[in-house]
Short mmCIF file of C-alpha atoms in Angstrom, two decimals:
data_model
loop_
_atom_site.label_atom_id
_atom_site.label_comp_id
_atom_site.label_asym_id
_atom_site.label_seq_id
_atom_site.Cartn_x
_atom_site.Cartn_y
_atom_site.Cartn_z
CA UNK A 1 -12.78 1.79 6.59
CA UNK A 2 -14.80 -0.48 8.85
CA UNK A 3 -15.70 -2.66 6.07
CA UNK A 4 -12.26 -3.33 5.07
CA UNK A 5 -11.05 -3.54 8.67
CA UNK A 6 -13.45 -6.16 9.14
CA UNK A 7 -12.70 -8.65 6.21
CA UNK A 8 -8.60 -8.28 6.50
CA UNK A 9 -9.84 -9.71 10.27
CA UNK A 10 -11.79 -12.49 8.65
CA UNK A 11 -9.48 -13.14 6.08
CA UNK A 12 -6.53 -13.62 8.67
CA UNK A 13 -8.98 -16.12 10.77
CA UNK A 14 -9.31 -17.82 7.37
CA UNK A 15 -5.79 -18.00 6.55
CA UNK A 16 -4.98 -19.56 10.24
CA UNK A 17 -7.44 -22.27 9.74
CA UNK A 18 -5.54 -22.82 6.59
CA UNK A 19 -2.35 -23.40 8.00
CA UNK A 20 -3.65 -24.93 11.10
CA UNK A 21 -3.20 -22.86 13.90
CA UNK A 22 -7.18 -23.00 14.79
CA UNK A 23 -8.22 -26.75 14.82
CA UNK A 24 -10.97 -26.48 17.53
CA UNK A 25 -14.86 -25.33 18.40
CA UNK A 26 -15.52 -23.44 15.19
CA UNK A 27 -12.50 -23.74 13.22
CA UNK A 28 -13.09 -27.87 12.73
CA UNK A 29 -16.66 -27.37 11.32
CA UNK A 30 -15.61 -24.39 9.14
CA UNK A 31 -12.40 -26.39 7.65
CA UNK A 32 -14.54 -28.76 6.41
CA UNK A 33 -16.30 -26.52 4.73
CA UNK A 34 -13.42 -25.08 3.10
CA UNK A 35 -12.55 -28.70 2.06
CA UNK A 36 -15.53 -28.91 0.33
CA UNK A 37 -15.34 -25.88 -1.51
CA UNK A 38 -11.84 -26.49 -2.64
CA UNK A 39 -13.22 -29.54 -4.67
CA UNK A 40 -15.81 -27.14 -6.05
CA UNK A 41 -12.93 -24.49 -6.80
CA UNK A 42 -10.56 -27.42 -8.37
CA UNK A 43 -13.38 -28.19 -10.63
CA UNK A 44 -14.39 -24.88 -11.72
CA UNK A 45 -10.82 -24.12 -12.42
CA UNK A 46 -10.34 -26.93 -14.56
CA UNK A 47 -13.30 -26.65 -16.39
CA UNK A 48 -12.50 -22.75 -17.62
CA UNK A 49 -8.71 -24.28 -19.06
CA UNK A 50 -10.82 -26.42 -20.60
CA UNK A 51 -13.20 -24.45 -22.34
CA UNK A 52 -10.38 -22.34 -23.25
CA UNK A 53 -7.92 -25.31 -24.67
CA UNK A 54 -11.02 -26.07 -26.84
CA UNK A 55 -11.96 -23.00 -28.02
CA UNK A 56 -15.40 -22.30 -26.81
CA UNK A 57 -13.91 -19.12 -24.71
CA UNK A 58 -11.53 -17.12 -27.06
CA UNK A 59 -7.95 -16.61 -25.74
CA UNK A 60 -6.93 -12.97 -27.11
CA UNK A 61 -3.07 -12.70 -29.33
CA UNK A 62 -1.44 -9.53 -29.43
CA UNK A 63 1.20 -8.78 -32.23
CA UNK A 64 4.34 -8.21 -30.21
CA UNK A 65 5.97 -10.78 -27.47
CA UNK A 66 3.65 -11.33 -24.42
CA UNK A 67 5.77 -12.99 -21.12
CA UNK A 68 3.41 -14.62 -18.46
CA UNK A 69 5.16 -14.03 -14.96
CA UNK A 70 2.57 -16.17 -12.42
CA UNK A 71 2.22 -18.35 -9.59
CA UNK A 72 0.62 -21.42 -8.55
CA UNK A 73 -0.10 -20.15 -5.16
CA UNK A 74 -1.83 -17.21 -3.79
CA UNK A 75 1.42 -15.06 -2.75
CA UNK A 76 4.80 -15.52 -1.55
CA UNK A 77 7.03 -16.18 -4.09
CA UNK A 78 8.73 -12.85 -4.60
CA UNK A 79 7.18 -12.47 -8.20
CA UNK A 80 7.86 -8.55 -8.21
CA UNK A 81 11.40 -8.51 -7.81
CA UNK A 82 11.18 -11.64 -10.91
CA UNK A 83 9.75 -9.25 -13.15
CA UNK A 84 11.66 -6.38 -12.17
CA UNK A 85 14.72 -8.41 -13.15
CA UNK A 86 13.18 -9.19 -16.55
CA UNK A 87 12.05 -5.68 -17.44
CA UNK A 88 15.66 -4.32 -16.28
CA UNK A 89 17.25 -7.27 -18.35
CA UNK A 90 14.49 -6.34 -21.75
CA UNK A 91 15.96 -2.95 -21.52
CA UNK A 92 19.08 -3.54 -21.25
CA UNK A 93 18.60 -5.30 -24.73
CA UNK A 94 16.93 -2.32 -26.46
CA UNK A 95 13.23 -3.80 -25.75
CA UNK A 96 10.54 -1.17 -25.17
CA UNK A 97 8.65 -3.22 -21.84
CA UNK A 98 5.47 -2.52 -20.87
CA UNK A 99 4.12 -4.22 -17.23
CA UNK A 100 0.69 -5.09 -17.63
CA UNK A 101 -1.00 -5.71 -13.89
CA UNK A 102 -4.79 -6.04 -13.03
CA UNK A 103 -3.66 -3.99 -9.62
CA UNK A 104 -4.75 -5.70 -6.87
CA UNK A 105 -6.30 -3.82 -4.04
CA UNK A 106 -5.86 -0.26 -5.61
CA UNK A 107 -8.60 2.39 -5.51
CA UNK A 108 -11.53 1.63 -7.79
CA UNK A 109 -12.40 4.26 -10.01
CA UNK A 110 -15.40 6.85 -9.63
CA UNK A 111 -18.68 5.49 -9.73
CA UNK A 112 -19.41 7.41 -12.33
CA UNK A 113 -16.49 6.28 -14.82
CA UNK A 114 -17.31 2.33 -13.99
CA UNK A 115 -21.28 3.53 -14.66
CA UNK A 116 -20.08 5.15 -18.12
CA UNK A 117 -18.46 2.06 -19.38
CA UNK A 118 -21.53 -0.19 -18.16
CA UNK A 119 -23.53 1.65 -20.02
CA UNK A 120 -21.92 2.82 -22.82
CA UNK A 121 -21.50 -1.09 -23.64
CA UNK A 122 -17.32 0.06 -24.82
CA UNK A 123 -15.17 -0.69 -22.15
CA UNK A 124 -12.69 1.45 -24.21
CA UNK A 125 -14.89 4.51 -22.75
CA UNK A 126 -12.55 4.41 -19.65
CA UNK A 127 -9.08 3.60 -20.43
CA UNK A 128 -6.83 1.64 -18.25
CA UNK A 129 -4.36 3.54 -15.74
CA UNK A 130 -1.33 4.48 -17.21
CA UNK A 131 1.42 4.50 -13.93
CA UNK A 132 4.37 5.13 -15.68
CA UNK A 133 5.12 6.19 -19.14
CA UNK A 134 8.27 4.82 -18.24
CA UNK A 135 9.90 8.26 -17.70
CA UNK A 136 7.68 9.46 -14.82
CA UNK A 137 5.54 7.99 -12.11
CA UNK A 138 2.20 9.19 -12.89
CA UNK A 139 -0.15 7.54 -9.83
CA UNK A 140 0.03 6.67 -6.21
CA UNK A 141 0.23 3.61 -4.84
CA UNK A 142 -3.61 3.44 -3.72
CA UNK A 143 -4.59 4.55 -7.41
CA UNK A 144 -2.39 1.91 -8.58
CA UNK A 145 -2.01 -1.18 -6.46
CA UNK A 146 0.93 -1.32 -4.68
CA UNK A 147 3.36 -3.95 -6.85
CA UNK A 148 2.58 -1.44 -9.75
CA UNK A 149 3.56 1.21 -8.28
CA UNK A 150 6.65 0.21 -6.90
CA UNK A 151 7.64 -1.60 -10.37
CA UNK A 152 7.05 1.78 -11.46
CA UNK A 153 9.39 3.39 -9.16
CA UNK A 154 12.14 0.63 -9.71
CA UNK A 155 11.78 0.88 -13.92
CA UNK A 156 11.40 4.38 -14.44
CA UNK A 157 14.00 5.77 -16.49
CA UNK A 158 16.56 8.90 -16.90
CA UNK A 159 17.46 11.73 -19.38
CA UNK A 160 19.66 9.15 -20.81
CA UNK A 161 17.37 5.75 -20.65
CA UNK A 162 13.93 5.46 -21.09
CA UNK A 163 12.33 2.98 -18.64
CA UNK A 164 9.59 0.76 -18.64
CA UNK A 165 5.47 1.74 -18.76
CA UNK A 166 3.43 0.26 -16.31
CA UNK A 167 0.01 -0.04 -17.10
CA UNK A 168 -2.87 -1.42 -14.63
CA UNK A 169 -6.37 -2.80 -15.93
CA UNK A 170 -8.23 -5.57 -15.24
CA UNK A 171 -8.69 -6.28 -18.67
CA UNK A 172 -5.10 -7.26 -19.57
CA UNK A 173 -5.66 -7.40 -23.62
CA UNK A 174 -7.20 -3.78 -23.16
CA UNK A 175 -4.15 -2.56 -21.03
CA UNK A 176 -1.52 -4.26 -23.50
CA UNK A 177 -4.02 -2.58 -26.87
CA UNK A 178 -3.00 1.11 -24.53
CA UNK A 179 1.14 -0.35 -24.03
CA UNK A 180 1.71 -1.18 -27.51
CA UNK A 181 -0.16 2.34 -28.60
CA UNK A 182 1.89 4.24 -26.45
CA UNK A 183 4.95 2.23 -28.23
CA UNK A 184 5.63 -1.07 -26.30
CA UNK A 185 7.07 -3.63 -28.04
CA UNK A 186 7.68 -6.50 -25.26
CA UNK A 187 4.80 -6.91 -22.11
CA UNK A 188 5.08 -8.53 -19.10
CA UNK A 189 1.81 -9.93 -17.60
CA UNK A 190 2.14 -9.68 -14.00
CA UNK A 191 0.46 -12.55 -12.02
CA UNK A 192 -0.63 -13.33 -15.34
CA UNK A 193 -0.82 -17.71 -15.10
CA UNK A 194 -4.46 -17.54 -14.29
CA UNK A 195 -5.11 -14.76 -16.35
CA UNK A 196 -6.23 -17.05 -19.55
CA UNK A 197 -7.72 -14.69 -21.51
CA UNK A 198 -4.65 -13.01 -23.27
CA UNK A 199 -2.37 -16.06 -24.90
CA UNK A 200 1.40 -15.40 -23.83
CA UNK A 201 3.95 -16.14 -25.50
CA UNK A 202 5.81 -17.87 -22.52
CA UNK A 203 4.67 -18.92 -19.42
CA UNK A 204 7.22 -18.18 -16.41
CA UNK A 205 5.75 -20.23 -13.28
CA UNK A 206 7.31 -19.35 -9.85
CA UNK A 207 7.68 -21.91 -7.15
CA UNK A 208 8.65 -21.05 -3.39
CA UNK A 209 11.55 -23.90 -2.91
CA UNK A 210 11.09 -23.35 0.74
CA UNK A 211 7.11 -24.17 1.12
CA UNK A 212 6.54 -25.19 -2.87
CA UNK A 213 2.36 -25.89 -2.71
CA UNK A 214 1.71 -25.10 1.45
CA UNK A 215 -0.92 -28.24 2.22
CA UNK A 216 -1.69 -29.24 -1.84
CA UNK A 217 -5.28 -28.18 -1.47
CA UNK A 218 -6.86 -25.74 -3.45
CA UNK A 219 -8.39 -22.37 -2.52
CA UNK A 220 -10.19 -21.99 0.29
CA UNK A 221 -8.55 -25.23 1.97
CA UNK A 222 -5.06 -24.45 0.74
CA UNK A 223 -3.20 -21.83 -1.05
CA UNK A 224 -3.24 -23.31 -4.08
CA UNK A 225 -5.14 -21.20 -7.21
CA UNK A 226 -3.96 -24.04 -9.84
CA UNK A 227 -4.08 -28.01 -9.33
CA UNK A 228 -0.44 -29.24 -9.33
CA UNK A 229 -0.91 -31.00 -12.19
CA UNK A 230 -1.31 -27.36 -14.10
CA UNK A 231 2.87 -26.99 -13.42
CA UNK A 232 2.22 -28.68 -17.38
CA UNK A 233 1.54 -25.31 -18.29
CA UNK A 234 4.90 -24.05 -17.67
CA UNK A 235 7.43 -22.94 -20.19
CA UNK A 236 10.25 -21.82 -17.53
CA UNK A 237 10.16 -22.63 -13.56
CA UNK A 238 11.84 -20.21 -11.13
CA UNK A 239 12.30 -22.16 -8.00
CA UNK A 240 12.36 -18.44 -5.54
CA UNK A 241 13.82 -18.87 -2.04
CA UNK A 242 16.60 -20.85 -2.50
CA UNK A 243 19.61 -21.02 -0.12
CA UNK A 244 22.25 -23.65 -1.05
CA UNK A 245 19.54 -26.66 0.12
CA UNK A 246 19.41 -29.69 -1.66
CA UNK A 247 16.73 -29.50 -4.35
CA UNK A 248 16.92 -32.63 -5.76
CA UNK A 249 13.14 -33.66 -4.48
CA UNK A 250 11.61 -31.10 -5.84
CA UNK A 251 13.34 -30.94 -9.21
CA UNK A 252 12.30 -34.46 -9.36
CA UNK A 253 8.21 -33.75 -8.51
CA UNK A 254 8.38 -30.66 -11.23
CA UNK A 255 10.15 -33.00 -13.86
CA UNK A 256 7.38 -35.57 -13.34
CA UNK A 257 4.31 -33.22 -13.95
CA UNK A 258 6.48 -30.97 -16.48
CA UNK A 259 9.50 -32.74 -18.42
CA UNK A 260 10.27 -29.60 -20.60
CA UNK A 261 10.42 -26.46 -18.74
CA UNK A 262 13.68 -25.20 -18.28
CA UNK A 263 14.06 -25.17 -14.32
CA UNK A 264 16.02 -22.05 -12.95
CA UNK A 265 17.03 -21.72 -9.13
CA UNK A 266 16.83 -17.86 -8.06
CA UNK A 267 17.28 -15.98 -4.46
CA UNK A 268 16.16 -12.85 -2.99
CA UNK A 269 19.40 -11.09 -1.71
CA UNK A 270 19.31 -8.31 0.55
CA UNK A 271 21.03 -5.04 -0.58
CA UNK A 272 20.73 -2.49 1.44
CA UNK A 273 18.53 -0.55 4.16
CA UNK A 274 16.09 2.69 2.74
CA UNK A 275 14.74 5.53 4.92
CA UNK A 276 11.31 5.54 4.60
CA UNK A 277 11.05 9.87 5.42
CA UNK A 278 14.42 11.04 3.86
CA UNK A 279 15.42 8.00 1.13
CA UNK A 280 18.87 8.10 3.11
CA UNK A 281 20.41 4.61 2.52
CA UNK A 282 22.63 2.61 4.99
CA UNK A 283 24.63 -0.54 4.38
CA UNK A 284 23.58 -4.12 5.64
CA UNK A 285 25.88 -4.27 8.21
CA UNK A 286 24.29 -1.18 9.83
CA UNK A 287 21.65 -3.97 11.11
CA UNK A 288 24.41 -5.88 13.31
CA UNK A 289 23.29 -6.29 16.89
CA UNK A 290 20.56 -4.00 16.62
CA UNK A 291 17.49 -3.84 18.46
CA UNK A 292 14.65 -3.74 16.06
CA UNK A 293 10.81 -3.77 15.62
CA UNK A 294 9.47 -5.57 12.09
CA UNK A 295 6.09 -4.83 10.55
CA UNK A 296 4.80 -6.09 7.95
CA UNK A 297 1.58 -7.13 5.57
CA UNK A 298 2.90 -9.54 2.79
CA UNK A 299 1.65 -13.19 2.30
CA UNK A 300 5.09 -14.87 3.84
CA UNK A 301 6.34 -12.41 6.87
CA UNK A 302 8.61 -15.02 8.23
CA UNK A 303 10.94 -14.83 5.44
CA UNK A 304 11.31 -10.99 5.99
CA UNK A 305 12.13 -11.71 9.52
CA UNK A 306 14.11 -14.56 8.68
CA UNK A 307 16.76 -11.75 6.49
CA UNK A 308 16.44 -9.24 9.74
CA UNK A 309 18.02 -12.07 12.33
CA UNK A 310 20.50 -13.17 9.48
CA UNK A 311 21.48 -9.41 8.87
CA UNK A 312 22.64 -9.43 12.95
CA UNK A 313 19.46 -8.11 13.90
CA UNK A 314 17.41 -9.11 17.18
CA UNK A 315 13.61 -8.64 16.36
CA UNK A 316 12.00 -7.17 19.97
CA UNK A 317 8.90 -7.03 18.58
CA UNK A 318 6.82 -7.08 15.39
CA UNK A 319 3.23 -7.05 13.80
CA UNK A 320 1.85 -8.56 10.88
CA UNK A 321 -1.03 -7.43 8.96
CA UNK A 322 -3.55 -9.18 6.10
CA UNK A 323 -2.00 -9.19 2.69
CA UNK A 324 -1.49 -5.60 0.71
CA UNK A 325 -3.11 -4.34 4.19
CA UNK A 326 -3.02 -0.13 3.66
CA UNK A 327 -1.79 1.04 7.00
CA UNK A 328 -3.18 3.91 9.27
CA UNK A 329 -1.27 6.74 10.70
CA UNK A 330 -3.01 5.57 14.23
CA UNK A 331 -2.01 2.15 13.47
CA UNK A 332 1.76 3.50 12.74
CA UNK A 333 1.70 5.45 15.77
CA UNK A 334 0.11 3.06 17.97
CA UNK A 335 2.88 0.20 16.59
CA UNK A 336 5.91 3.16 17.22
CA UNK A 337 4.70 3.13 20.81
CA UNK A 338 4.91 -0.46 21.30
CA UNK A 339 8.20 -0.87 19.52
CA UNK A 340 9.81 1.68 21.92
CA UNK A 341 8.57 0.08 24.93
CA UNK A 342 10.61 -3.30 23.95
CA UNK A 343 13.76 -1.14 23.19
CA UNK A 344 13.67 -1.13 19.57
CA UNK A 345 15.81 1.08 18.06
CA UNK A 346 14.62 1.21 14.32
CA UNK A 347 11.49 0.14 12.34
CA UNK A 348 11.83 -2.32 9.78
CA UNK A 349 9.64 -3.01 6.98
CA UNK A 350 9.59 -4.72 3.30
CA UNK A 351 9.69 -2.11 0.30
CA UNK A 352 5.99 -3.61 -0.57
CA UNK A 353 4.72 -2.34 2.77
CA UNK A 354 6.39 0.88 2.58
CA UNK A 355 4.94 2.22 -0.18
CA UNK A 356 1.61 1.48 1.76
CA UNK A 357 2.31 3.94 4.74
CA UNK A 358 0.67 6.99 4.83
CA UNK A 359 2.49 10.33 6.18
CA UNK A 360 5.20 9.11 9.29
CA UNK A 361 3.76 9.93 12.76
CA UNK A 362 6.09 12.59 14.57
CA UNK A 363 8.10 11.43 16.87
CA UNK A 364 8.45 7.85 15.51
CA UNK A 365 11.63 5.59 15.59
CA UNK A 366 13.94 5.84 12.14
CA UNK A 367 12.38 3.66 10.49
CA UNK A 368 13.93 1.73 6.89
CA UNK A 369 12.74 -0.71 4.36
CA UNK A 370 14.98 -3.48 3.34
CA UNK A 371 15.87 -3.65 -0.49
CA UNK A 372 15.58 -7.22 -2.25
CA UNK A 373 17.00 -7.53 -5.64
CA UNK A 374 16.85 -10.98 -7.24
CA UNK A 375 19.72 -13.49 -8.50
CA UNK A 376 20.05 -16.35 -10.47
CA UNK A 377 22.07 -19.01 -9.16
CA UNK A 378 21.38 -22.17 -11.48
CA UNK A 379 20.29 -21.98 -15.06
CA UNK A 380 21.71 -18.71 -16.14
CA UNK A 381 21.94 -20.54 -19.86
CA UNK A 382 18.09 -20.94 -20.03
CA UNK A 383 17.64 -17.47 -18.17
CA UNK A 384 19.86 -15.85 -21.62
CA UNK A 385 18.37 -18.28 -23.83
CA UNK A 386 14.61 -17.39 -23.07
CA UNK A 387 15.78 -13.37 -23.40
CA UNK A 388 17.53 -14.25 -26.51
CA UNK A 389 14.48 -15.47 -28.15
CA UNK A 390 12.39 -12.99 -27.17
CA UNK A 391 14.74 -10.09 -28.76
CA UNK A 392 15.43 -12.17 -31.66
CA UNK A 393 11.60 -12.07 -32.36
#
């Protein structure tokens, strides 16, 4: 616990220096350093799409439609509610989907199943984790990674309608080999741009319109995992974010590194408010002049908070954590104190967080989770036409 509490603390110094809120003493000398190893990390980078556009590493083909749903950057862009929209929409077409994720930050297995596949030289000997046979949710969200889980919550199905699997490994072509047993006929690699070893069919890039590539550097310096100049790759770009702003700029800088993806403007819409204890639900409007403390551990917390004032909410406090940060009760507890000290009334958090709280301290404020469902705004036609393809296949 120690361990992990220590690099989420390093990690967040890291991610300051990034964005420039620590530019003296240590911070200048280490940012340099970070500089350098970007170059490093941009050359690596390129030289693995390399090998792999040439042939000398193998890219893996599965016989049934594979959609890429990635980024550019390292978080942000409101990918899970993307692919929640294109599973629901699959479905809804009489695909059988199948969410492939490696799940990030969930509990690693036994040391005794990852020391059976080492040595048993078939990484088949441990299958991947199966968190929803698209009826049921079958793992927690610290077995599973917390995106897969709650895509697993969001896609299950009913009686009547039989949902989407979710299936978390690592190896992607093993975890798709598992979907398409199980009877999958469409996947969706989540996060899956950088994941070159399993050829998609189409590549769906998301782009945050409202901070598209942070400072254009490269991992450590930057936020970037991909060189711009990688937007090539692209089959489809969902510009994320967007809010009636002009766009032009930006369409124009895509256009110029990619002249045929299909360019589709998308927001993140608040529906309504969750109880995190009792599931009880409550309109937007509930949030209107409200007094309320925000926490929460997601790579972009101002655009949460930005929602909460625009609901009619007046944030007295909040706390942000390291990204997919798994909270403690203490920490809960310790947070519920502080919030009632400013006068909050209610806890707010983002559905990702909440299904990374452990068992509500007694005594704590009500507290909700605010539900974010995607739309399309421009490019609907290229939105049915890439669907249409893919159930025409």
């Amino acid at each position: 616990m120690a361990l992990r509490d220590l690099s989420e603390k390093i990690e967040q110094y890291v991610v300051e220096i990034i964005n420039g809120h620590r530019r003296t003493g240590c911070a200048k000398y280490i940012r340099h350093a970070l500089f350098i190893l970007s170059r490093l990390y941009h050359s690596a980078v390129q030289l693995r799409l390399a090998l792999y556009n040439e042939g000398i590493l193998r890219q893996h083909v599965l016989g049934c439609f594979v959609i890429s749903v990635g980024n550019l950057t390292t978080g942000g862009t409101g990918k899970t509610p993307v692919v929640e929209l294109l599973a629901k929409t699959l479905m809804e077409r009489g695909k059988r989907v199948a969410v492939l994720s490696r799940g990030y930050r969930s509990k690693p297995r036994p040391w005794w199943y990852r020391m059976k596949a080492l040595f048993s030289g078939n990484p088949d000997v441990v299958p991947p984790r199966l968190v929803s046979d698209g009826t049921r949710v079958l793992l927690d969200s610290a077995q599973s990674g917390d995106e897969p889980f709650m895509l697993a919550q969001n896609l299950k199905g009913t009686d009547e309608r039989r949902g989407a699997m979710v299936v978390v490994d690592k190896n992607r072509f093993k975890g798709g080999i598992f979907a398409i047993d199980r009877g999958a006929d469409t996947l969706i690699l989540d996060d899956g741009f950088q994941y070159l070893r399993l050829r998609p069919w189409t590549n769906i890039l998301l782009v945050d319109s409202t901070n598209p590539f942070h400072n254009h550097e490269m991992l450590p310096c930057g936020m970037l995992r991909d060189p711009i100049e990688n937007l090539k790759r692209a089959d489809y770009i969902f510009l994320t974010k967007c809010d009636g702003r002009d766009l032009h700029h930006l369409r124009r800088f895509l256009k110029r590194h990619n002249q045929l993806a299909e360019i589709i403007e998308c927001n993140h819409v608040p529906k309504y408010l969750q109880g995190i204890t009792d599931e009880s639900r409550q309109p937007l409007d509930y949030l209107k002049g409200k007094k309320v403390a925000s926490i929460s551990a997601i790579a972009v917390p101002e655009s949460f908070n930005r929602y909460l004032r625009q609901l009619g909410a007046t944030i007295v406090y909040q706390e942000h954590f390291a990204d997919h940060h798994r909270y403690h009760k203490k920490e809960l507890a310790a947070f519920g104190r502080n919030a009632r000290k400013a006068g909050a009334e209610l806890i707010l958090t983002t559905e990702k967080d909440a299904v990374r709280f452990p068992e509500m301290p007694a005594g704590i404020l009500p507290a909700f989770f605010l539900r974010v469902e995607i739309i399309i705004l421009k490019g609907e036609e290229a939105f049915n036409r890439c669907i249409a393809q893919i159930c025409l296949g």
